[in-house]
XYZ file of C-alpha atoms in Angstrom:
486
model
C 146.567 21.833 109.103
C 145.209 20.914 105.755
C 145.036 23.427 102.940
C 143.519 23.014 99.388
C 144.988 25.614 96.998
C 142.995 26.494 93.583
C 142.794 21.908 93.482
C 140.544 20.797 90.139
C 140.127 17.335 89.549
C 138.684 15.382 86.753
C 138.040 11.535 86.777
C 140.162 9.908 84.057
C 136.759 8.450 82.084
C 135.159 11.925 82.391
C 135.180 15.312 80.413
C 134.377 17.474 82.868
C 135.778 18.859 86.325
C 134.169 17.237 89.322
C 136.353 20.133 91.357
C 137.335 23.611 90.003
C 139.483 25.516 92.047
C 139.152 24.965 95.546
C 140.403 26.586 98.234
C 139.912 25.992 101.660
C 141.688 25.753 104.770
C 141.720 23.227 107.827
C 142.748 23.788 111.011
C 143.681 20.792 113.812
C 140.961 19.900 116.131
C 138.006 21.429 113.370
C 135.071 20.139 112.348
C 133.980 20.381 109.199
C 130.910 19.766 107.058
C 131.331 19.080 103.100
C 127.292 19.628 102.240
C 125.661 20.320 98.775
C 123.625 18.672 96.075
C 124.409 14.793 95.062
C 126.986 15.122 92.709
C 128.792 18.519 94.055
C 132.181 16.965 95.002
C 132.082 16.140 98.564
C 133.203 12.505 98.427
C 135.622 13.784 95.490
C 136.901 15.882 98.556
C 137.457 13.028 100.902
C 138.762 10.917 98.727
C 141.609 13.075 97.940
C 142.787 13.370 101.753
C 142.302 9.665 102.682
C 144.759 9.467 99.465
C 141.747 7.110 97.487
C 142.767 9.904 95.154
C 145.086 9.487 92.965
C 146.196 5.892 94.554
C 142.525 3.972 93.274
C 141.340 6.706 91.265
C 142.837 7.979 88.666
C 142.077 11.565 87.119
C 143.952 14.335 86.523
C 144.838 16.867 89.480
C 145.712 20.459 89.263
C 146.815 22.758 92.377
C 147.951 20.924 95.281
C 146.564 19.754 98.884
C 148.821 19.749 101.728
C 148.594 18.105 105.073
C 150.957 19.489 107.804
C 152.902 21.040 104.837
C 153.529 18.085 102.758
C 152.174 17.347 99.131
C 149.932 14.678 99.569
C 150.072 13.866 96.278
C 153.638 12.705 96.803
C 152.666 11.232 100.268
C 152.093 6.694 99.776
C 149.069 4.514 100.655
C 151.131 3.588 103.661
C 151.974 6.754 105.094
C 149.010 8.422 104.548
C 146.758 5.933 105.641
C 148.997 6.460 109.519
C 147.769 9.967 109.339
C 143.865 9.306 108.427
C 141.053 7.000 109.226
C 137.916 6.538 107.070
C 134.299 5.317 107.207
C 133.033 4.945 103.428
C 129.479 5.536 102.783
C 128.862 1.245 102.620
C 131.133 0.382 105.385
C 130.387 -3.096 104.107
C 132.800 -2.608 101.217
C 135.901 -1.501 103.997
C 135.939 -4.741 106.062
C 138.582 -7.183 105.466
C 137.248 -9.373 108.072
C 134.714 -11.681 108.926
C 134.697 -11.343 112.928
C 133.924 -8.170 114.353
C 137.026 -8.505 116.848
C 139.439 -9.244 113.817
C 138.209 -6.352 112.019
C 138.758 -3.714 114.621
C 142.471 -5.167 115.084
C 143.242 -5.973 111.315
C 144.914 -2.193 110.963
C 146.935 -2.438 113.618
C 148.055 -6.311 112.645
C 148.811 -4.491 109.774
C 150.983 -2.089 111.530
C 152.813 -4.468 113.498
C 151.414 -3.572 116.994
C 152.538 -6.084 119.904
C 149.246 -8.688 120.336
C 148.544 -7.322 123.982
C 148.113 -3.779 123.144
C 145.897 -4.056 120.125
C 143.733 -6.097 122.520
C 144.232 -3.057 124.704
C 143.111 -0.890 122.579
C 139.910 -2.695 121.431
C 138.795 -2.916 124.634
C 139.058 0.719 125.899
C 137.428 2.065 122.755
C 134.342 -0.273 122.538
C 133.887 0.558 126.409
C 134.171 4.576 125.738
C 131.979 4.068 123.008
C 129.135 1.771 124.786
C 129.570 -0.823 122.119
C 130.731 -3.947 123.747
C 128.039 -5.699 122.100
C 129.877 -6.003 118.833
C 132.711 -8.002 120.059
C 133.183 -11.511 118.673
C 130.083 -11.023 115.806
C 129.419 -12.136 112.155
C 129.994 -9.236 110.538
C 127.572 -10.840 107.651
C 124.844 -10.551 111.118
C 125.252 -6.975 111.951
C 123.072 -4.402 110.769
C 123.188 -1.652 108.490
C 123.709 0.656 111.843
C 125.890 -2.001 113.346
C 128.677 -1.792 110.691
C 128.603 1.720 110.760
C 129.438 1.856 114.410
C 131.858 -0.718 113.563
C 133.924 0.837 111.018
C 133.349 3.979 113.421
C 135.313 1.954 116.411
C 137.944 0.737 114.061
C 139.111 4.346 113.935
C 139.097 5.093 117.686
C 141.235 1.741 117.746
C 143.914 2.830 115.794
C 143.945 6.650 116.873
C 143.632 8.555 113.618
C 144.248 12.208 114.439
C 142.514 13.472 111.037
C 139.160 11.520 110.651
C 137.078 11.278 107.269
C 133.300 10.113 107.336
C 131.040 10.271 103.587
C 127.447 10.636 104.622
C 127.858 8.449 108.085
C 124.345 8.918 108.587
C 122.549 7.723 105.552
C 121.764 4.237 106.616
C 121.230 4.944 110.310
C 117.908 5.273 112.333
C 117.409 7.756 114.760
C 119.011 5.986 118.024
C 121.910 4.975 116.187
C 122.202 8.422 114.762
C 122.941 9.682 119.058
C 125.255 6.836 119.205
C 126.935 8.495 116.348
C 126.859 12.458 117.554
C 128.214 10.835 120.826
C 131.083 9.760 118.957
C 131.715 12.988 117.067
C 131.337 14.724 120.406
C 134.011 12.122 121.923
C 136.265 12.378 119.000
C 135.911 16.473 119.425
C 136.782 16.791 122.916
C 140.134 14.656 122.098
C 141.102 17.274 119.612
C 140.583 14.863 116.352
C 140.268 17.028 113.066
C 137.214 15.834 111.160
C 135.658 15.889 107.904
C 132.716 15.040 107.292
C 130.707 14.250 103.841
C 126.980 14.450 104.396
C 123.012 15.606 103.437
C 121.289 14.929 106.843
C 122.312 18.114 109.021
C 120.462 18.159 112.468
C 122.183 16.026 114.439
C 125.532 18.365 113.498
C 124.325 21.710 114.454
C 125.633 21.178 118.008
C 129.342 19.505 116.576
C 130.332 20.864 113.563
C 132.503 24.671 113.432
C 132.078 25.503 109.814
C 129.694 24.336 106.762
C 130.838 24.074 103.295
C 128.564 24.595 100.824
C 129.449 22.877 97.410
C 127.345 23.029 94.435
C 129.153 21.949 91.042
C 132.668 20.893 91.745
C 132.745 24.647 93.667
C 132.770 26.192 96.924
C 129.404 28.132 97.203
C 128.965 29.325 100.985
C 130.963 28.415 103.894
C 129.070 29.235 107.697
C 129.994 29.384 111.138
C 128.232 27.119 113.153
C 126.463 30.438 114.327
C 125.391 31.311 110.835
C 124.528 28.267 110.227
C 122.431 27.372 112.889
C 120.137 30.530 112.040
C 119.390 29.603 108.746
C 115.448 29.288 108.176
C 113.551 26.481 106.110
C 113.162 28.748 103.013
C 117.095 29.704 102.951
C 117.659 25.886 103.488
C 115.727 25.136 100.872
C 117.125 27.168 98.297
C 120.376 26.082 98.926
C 118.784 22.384 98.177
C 119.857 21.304 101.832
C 118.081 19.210 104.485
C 116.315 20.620 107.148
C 117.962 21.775 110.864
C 115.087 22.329 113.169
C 113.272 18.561 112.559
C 110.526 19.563 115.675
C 109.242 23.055 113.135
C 108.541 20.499 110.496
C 104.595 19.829 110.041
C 102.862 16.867 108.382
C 101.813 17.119 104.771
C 98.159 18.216 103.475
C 97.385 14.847 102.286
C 95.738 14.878 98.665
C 95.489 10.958 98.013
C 92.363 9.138 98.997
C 92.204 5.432 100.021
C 90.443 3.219 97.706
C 90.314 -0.433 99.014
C 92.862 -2.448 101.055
C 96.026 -4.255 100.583
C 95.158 -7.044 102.864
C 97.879 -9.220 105.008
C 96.906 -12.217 106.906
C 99.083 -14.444 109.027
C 102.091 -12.798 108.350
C 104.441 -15.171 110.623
C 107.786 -16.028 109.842
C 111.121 -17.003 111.198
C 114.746 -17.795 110.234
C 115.529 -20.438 111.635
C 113.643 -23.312 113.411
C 115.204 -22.404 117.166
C 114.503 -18.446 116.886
C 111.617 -16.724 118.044
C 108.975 -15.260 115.086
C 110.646 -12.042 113.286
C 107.293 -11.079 111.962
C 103.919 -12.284 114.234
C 101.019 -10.358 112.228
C 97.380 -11.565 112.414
C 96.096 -9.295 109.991
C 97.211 -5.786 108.455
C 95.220 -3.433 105.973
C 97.108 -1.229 103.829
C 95.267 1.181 102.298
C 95.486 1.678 98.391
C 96.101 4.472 97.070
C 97.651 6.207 99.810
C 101.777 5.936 101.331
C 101.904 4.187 104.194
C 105.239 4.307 105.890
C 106.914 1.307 108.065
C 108.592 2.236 111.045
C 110.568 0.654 113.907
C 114.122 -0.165 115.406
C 116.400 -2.457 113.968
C 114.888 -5.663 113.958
C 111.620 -4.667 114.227
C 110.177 -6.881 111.067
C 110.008 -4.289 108.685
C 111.962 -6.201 106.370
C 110.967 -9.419 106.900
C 107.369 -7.526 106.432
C 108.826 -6.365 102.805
C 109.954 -9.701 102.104
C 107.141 -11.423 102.737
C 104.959 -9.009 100.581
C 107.026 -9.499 97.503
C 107.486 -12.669 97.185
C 111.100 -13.614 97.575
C 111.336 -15.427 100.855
C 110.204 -19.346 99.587
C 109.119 -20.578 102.908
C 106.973 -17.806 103.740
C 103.365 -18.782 103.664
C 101.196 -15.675 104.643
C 98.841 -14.683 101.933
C 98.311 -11.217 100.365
C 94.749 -10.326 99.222
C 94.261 -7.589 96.439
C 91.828 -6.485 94.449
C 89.458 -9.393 95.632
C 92.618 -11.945 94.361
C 94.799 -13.982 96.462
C 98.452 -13.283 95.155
C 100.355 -16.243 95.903
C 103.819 -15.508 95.929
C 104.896 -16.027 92.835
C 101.875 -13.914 91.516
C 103.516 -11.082 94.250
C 106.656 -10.764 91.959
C 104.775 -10.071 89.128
C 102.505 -7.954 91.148
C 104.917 -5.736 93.874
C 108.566 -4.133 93.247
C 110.812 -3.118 95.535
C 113.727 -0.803 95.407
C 116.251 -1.998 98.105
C 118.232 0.041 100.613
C 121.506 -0.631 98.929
C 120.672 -0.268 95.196
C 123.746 -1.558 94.302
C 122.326 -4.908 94.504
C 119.826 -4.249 91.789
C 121.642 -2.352 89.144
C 122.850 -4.537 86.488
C 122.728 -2.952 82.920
C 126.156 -1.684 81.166
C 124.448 1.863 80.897
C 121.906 4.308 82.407
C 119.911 3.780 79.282
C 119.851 0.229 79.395
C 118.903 -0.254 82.980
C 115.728 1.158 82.336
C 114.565 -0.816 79.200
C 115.457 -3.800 81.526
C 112.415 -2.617 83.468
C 110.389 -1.848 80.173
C 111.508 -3.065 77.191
C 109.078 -1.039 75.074
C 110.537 2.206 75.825
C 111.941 4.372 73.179
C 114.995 6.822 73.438
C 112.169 9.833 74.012
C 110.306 8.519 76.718
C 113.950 7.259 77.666
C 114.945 10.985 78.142
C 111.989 12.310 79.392
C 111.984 9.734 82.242
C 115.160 10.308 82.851
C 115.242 13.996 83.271
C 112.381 13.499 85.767
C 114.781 12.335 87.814
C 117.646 14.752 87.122
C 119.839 12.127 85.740
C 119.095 12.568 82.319
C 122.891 13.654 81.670
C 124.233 10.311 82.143
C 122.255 8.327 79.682
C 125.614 6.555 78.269
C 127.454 6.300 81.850
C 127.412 2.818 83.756
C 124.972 3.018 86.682
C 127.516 2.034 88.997
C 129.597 4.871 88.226
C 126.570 7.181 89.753
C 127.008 9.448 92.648
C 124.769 7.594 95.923
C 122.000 9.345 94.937
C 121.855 9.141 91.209
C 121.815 5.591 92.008
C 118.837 5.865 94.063
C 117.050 8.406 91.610
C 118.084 5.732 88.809
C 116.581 2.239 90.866
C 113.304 4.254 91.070
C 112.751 5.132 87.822
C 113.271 1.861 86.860
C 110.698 0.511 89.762
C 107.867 2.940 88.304
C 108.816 1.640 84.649
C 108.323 -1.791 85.588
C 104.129 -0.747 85.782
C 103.583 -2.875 88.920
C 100.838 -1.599 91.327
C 102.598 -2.550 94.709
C 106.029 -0.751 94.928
C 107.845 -0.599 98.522
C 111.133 1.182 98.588
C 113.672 0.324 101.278
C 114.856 3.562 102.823
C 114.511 5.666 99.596
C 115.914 9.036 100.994
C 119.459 7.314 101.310
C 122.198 9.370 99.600
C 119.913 12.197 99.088
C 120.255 15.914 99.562
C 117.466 18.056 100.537
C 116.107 19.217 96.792
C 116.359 15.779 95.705
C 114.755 14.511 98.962
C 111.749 16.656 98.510
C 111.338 15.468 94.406
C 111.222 11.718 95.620
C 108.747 12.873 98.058
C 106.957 14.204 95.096
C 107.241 11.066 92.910
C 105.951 8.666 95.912
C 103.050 11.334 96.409
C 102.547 11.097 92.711
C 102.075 7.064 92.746
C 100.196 7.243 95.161
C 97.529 9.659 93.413
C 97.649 7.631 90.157
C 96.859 4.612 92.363
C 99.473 2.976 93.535
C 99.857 0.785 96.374
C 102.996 2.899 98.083
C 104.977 1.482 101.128
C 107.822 3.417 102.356
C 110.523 2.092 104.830
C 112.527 4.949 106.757
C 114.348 6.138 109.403
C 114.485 9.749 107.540
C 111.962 11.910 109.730
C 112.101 15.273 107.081
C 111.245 12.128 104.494
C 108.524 10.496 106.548
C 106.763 13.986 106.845
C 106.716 14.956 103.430
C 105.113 11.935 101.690
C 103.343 9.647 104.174
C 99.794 9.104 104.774
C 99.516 6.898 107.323
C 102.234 4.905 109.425
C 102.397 1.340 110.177
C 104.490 0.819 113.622
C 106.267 -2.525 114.242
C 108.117 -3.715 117.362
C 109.370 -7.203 117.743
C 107.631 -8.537 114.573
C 104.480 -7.337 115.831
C 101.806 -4.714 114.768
C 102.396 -1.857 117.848
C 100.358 1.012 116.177
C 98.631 1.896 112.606
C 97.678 5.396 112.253
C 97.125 8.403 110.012
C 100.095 11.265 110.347
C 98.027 14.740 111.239
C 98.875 17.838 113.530
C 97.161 15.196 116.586
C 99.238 12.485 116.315
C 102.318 13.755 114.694
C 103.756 14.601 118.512
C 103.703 9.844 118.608
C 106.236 10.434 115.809
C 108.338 12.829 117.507
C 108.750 10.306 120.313
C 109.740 7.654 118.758
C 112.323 9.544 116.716
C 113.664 11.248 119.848
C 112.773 14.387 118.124
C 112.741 17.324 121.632
């Protein structure tokens, strides 16, 4: 049993509580659901029973968590880390490891564990799990969705009995997301205790036993799985959470109208000399002044696609007409922006403030603001953008793609991290480029997301064009499909 009694925490650099006085009790073998607006507390929450908190982070604590009747505040690294097993947001930044096989035995190395039994144990859980295909990988080669079902495995090796996961599905597209409810379900029926961080709901209505509602560092609702479950699209919604019933959502009225082409021709590429093509495109018109969104599995080229367009990949020689010009690629980084799935990557200022006059110089500390507070992240002008919540992160990269003034912006999966009212405001910016004429590409696996900004979708499988169509009430049912969506 875990119980929280009146706990407030406050990061050391900060003035404010990022918990006030929770309360909230866990029994063995529940599952539980930490949801609420970017920001609220939920990975505050985790981090304090994986023991993150106070051991990396410090703050100041007040009230007291226990686990099976022990402080864990006076509870080591060591001992606490026998008790729980966690998947971070970026399982990227967990691995110790560059083989796949040495990562999902490096705890128990660490434990001491006899050789033959840790080999064992790898074995049974990567067969229970269906995921023998990870053995004996580059963890540098895997996939976002890969490493997540990697970290995921490491967990089942070692046997946690309390399991923590912050937003597991974020990165994941749809198949990998019933590779993941599989687990949960698995990990369930074994009598694990979990806790789970997280914005995308519908794949938990089936799992999870009670959602907690946080908003502001506090507890605001807390629902059965019943209760839950019945919640409509406007309650939903005014809680600022993600949408349940994904098969009741309905295409957007679409308001932009195409003006001319983004043309593509002889978009082939590959990696390396002995591989087959990653991208194999003829031709491809993307229409101006509309969102078209990129779907497709892992692998799929969407990427590549991306990379191509903007200009970073040196050997790529497909050419991109627009506006009656051939960009050659170093005209496309001047020309196209892109805001990358893990926005980490492209944050480099020493403030929020500064970040964005790297993308515009000639902005002044009112158009500063007001940018800023379009994006709800106003607050933070002075913080560092790494110290951001997931989302703010996102909200932040974006702003500072639209400052930059380039007509061709694609952004790499830019629902990741967000909750549902922050979801449906990105929606609104990308519908809002779109109308002012941009050229607006969109790569997802987020379904609610797809709905509520795109135009028209581009399908790739296997590097190759499979369909290109407009999203209405007549084809909306090929989307379903391919999301799995029944």
């Amino acid at each position: 049993m875990i119980q929280f009694k009146d706990v407030s925490f406050r990061y050391e650099a900060n003035e404010q509580n990022i918990l006030n006085d929770i309360n909230l009790t866990i029994d063995d073998g529940e599952v539980i659901c930490l949801t609420g607006a970017s920001g609220c507390g939920k990975t505050t929450v985790t981090r304090m029973l994986n023991g993150i908190i106070p051991h990396f982070y410090n703050g100041e604590i007040d009230g007291q968590i226990l686990m099976n009747d022990k402080d864990i505040q006076l509870q080591d690294v060591y001992e606490l880390t026998q008790q729980s097993g966690s998947v971070f947001q970026n399982p990227r930044s967990q691995f110790f490891c560059l083989n796949t096989t040495s990562e999902l035995a490096f705890e128990l190395e660490n434990y001491g564990t006899p050789a033959n039994e840790i080999k064992q144990r790898i074995n049974q859980s990567v067969k229970q799990f269906n995921l023998e295909h990870l053995l004996n990988r580059d963890i540098f080669n895997l996939s976002g969705g890969e490493k997540q079902l990697l970290a995921c495995s490491a967990i089942q090796v070692y046997g946690h009995k309390l399991i923590i996961l912050d937003e597991p599905s974020s990165n994941l597209d749809f198949n990998t997301i019933l590779k993941l409810k599989q687990m949960l379900k698995i990990w369930k029926s074994e009598g694990k205790t979990i806790v789970i961080a997280e914005h995308r709901l519908h794949y938990l209505t089936e799992i999870v036993d009670r959602f907690i509602v946080m908003s502001y560092g506090s507890i605001k609702k807390i629902y059965n799985n019943q209760q839950f479950n019945r919640l409509s699209h406007v309650q939903l919604t005014n809680l600022g959470l993600r949408m349940i019933h994904l098969r009741q959502l309905k295409a957007k009225s679409s308001l932009n109208s195409r003006n001319g082409y983004l043309n593509l021709h002889r978009f082939y590429f590959k990696y390396k000399r002995n591989q087959p093509l990653a991208l194999n495109i003829d031709d491809v018109h993307i229409s101006k002044g509309k969102v078209t969104t990129i779907i497709g599995r892992n692998g799929s080229g969407k990427s590549t696609l991306a990379r191509g367009l903007t200009g970073v990949e040196k050997k790529f020689k497909g050419t991109v007409d627009y506006n009656q010009v051939t960009l050659k690629p170093h005209h496309r980084l001047s020309n196209v922006y892109m805001v990358f799935q893990d926005v980490n990557n492209q944050l480099f200022a020493e403030s929020v403030e500064e970040e964005l006059k790297l993308s515009n110089p000639t902005l002044d500390d009112e158009m500063i603001r007001r940018c800023l507070r379009n994006y709800s992240i106003s607050e933070h002008l002075q913080r560092h953008p790494l110290s951001l919540s997931g989302g703010e992160k996102q909200r932040l990269a974006i702003a500072s793609a639209v400052e930059t003034k380039r007509e061709i912006l694609v952004f790499d999966e830019p629902s990741s991290g967000l909750d549902g009212h922050h979801m449906r405001e990105m929606s609104k910016i990308i519908n809002r480029l779109a109308y002012e004429g941009h050229t607006v590409l969109v790569i997802t696996h987020d379904y609610e997301m797809l709905l509520s900004c795109t135009d028209e979708i581009l399908h790739l499988e296997d590097g190759k064009v499979k369909a290109q169509y407009e999203i209405n009430n007549d084809t909306i049912e090929k989307l379903q499909t391919f999301f799995n969506i029944i």
